[in-house]
CSV table of C-alpha atoms in Angstrom, one decimal:
chain,number,residue,atom,x,y,z
B,24,MET,CA,-8.5,-5.7,-51.6
B,25,GLU,CA,-9.3,-8.4,-49.0
B,26,GLN,CA,-5.8,-8.1,-47.5
B,27,ALA,CA,-6.0,-4.3,-47.2
B,28,LYS,CA,-9.4,-4.7,-45.4
B,29,ARG,CA,-7.9,-7.1,-42.9
B,30,PHE,CA,-4.9,-4.8,-42.3
B,31,LEU,CA,-7.1,-1.8,-41.6
B,32,THR,CA,-9.2,-3.9,-39.2
B,33,ILE,CA,-6.2,-5.0,-37.3
B,34,ALA,CA,-4.7,-1.5,-37.3
B,35,ALA,CA,-8.0,-0.1,-36.0
B,36,VAL,CA,-8.1,-2.6,-33.2
B,37,VAL,CA,-4.5,-1.9,-32.2
B,38,VAL,CA,-5.0,1.9,-32.2
B,39,LEU,CA,-8.2,1.5,-30.2
B,40,GLY,CA,-6.3,-0.7,-27.7
B,41,ILE,CA,-3.6,1.9,-27.3
B,42,ILE,CA,-6.1,4.6,-26.7
B,43,ILE,CA,-7.9,2.6,-24.0
B,44,GLN,CA,-4.5,1.8,-22.3
B,45,VAL,CA,-3.6,5.5,-22.3
B,46,VAL,CA,-7.0,6.4,-20.8
B,47,LEU,CA,-6.7,3.7,-18.1
B,48,ILE,CA,-3.2,4.6,-17.2
B,49,SER,CA,-4.1,8.3,-16.8
B,50,ALA,CA,-7.0,7.4,-14.6
B,51,ASP,CA,-4.8,5.2,-12.4
B,52,VAL,CA,-2.3,8.0,-11.8
B,53,ARG,CA,-4.9,10.2,-10.1
B,54,SER,CA,-4.4,10.4,-6.3
B,55,THR,CA,-7.4,9.3,-4.2
B,56,PRO,CA,-7.7,8.9,-0.4
B,57,THR,CA,-8.3,5.1,-0.7
B,58,LYS,CA,-5.4,4.5,-3.0
B,59,THR,CA,-3.1,6.5,-0.7
B,60,VAL,CA,-4.2,4.5,2.3
B,61,ILE,CA,-3.8,1.2,0.6
B,62,LYS,CA,-0.3,2.0,-0.7
B,63,PHE,CA,0.8,3.4,2.7
B,64,THR,CA,-0.6,0.4,4.6
B,65,LYS,CA,1.1,-2.1,2.3
B,66,ALA,CA,4.4,-0.3,2.7
B,67,TYR,CA,3.9,0.1,6.4
B,68,PHE,CA,3.4,-3.7,7.0
B,69,ASN,CA,6.1,-4.6,4.6
B,70,LEU,CA,8.5,-2.3,6.4
B,71,ASP,CA,9.2,-0.5,3.2
B,72,ARG,CA,10.8,3.0,3.5
B,73,SER,CA,8.7,4.2,0.6
B,74,MET,CA,5.9,4.7,3.1
B,75,SER,CA,7.4,8.1,3.8
B,76,LYS,CA,6.2,9.5,0.4
B,77,TYR,CA,2.6,9.0,1.6
B,78,LEU,CA,3.1,10.9,4.8
B,79,CYS,CA,2.1,14.5,5.4
B,80,ARG,CA,4.4,17.4,6.3
B,81,GLU,CA,3.5,17.0,10.0
B,82,PHE,CA,5.6,13.8,10.1
B,83,SER,CA,8.5,15.3,8.2
B,84,ALA,CA,8.5,18.5,10.1
B,85,GLU,CA,9.8,17.0,13.3
B,86,GLU,CA,13.3,18.1,14.1
B,87,ASP,CA,16.1,15.7,13.2
B,88,VAL,CA,13.7,12.7,13.6
B,89,ASN,CA,12.8,10.6,10.6
B,90,VAL,CA,9.6,8.9,11.7
B,91,VAL,CA,9.9,6.1,9.2
B,92,THR,CA,13.5,5.2,10.2
B,93,GLY,CA,12.6,5.4,13.9
B,94,TYR,CA,9.6,3.0,13.3
B,95,ILE,CA,11.7,0.5,11.3
B,96,ASN,CA,14.5,0.7,13.9
B,97,ARG,CA,12.0,0.0,16.7
B,98,ILE,CA,10.6,-3.0,14.8
B,99,ALA,CA,14.2,-4.2,14.1
B,100,ASP,CA,15.0,-4.0,17.9
B,101,GLU,CA,11.8,-5.9,18.7
B,102,ALA,CA,12.7,-8.6,16.2
B,103,ARG,CA,16.3,-8.9,17.6
B,104,ALA,CA,14.8,-9.3,21.1
B,105,GLN,CA,12.8,-12.2,19.8
B,106,GLY,CA,15.9,-13.7,18.1
B,107,PHE,CA,14.8,-12.9,14.5
B,108,SER,CA,15.9,-10.6,11.7
B,109,LEU,CA,13.9,-7.6,10.5
B,110,ASN,CA,12.5,-9.7,7.6
B,111,TYR,CA,10.6,-11.9,10.1
B,112,MET,CA,8.5,-8.9,11.0
B,113,ARG,CA,7.4,-8.0,7.5
B,114,SER,CA,3.8,-8.8,6.5
B,115,LYS,CA,1.8,-9.0,3.3
B,116,LEU,CA,-1.8,-7.8,3.0
B,117,TYR,CA,-4.7,-9.9,1.6
B,118,SER,CA,-8.4,-9.2,1.2
B,119,ILE,CA,-8.0,-5.4,1.4
B,120,HIS,CA,-11.3,-3.4,1.7
B,121,THR,CA,-11.6,0.3,2.2
B,122,ASP,CA,-14.6,2.5,3.2
B,123,ILE,CA,-14.6,6.3,3.2
B,124,ILE,CA,-16.1,7.4,6.5
B,125,SER,CA,-16.0,11.1,5.7
B,126,LYS,CA,-14.6,13.2,2.9
B,127,SER,CA,-14.2,16.8,2.1
B,128,ASP,CA,-12.1,18.7,-0.4
B,129,THR,CA,-9.1,18.8,1.9
B,130,ASP,CA,-9.4,15.8,4.2
B,131,ALA,CA,-10.9,12.4,4.6
B,132,GLN,CA,-11.2,9.4,7.0
B,133,VAL,CA,-10.7,6.0,5.4
B,134,ARG,CA,-11.3,2.7,7.2
B,135,ILE,CA,-9.1,-0.1,5.9
B,136,THR,CA,-9.7,-3.7,6.8
B,137,ALA,CA,-7.4,-6.5,5.6
B,138,VAL,CA,-5.8,-9.8,6.6
B,139,ARG,CA,-2.0,-9.9,6.9
B,140,LYS,CA,0.4,-12.8,6.9
B,141,ARG,CA,4.2,-13.0,7.5
B,142,ASN,CA,6.2,-12.1,4.4
B,143,ILE,CA,9.7,-13.4,5.4
B,144,ASN,CA,10.7,-14.1,1.8
B,145,LEU,CA,9.0,-15.0,-1.5
B,146,VAL,CA,9.2,-18.8,-1.1
B,147,TYR,CA,7.7,-18.7,2.4
B,148,THR,CA,4.9,-16.4,1.3
B,149,ILE,CA,4.0,-18.6,-1.7
B,150,ILE,CA,4.1,-21.9,0.3
B,151,ALA,CA,2.2,-20.3,3.3
B,152,LYS,CA,-0.5,-19.1,0.9
B,153,LEU,CA,-0.8,-22.5,-1.0
B,154,PHE,CA,-0.9,-24.7,2.1
B,155,PHE,CA,-2.8,-22.2,4.3
B,156,ILE,CA,-0.1,-22.2,6.9
B,157,GLY,CA,1.1,-19.4,9.1
B,158,GLU,CA,-0.9,-17.1,11.4
B,159,THR,CA,-3.1,-14.4,10.0
B,160,TYR,CA,-3.7,-11.1,11.7
B,161,GLU,CA,-6.7,-8.8,11.2
B,162,VAL,CA,-6.1,-5.2,10.2
B,163,ASP,CA,-8.9,-2.8,11.0
B,164,GLU,CA,-7.9,0.9,11.2
B,165,ILE,CA,-9.3,4.3,10.5
B,166,VAL,CA,-6.7,6.4,8.8
B,167,ASN,CA,-6.8,10.2,8.4
B,168,VAL,CA,-5.6,11.6,5.1
B,169,ILE,CA,-5.3,15.2,4.0
B,170,LYS,CA,-4.7,16.9,0.6
B,171,GLU,CA,-1.3,18.5,0.3
B,172,ASP,CA,0.0,20.0,-2.9
B,173,GLY,CA,-2.8,18.2,-4.9
B,174,GLN,CA,-1.8,14.8,-3.4
B,175,TRP,CA,-3.5,12.8,-0.7
B,176,LYS,CA,-1.2,12.2,2.3
B,177,VAL,CA,-1.6,10.1,5.5
B,178,CYS,CA,-1.6,12.3,8.6
B,179,GLY,CA,-2.4,12.0,12.2
B,180,GLN,CA,-2.2,8.7,14.1
B,181,ALA,CA,-1.4,6.1,11.5
B,182,PHE,CA,-1.2,2.6,13.1
B,183,SER,CA,1.7,2.6,15.5
B,184,LEU,CA,4.1,4.7,13.4
B,185,THR,CA,4.6,7.5,15.9
B,186,THR,CA,4.3,5.6,19.2
């Protein structure tokens, strides 16, 4: 009898844990303006092509011009001019904070502030963080997001993506 009681207690805890995980995962999947801005900003400074999935149709509607590829090529040219590879220009964000300046059902303005450091490779990033070496740069930007097809997308002037 005692063994059955323990088994039921353990089974109840496991089932409760599974239910809580499902609820938390479903809550995390929901698109919000701040999540979109954070994910886009991380991809932008890490020079990750996945940033294109966070961009609105306005950026993808330009004829024969991929905005993300153009941006990464421009940064690669800048790195080559300085004598470095593209990896030298990658950055990782720390201390990310967001504030919603304005929000309606279809659009929002989100202010993102963060600190970024070079992210040349994993070893450099770990050592720079442990020993507080490397320059840090402040990120302080207001990003416009709109709701397209039920998902929040970055639109308008986003950092120096389109310049």
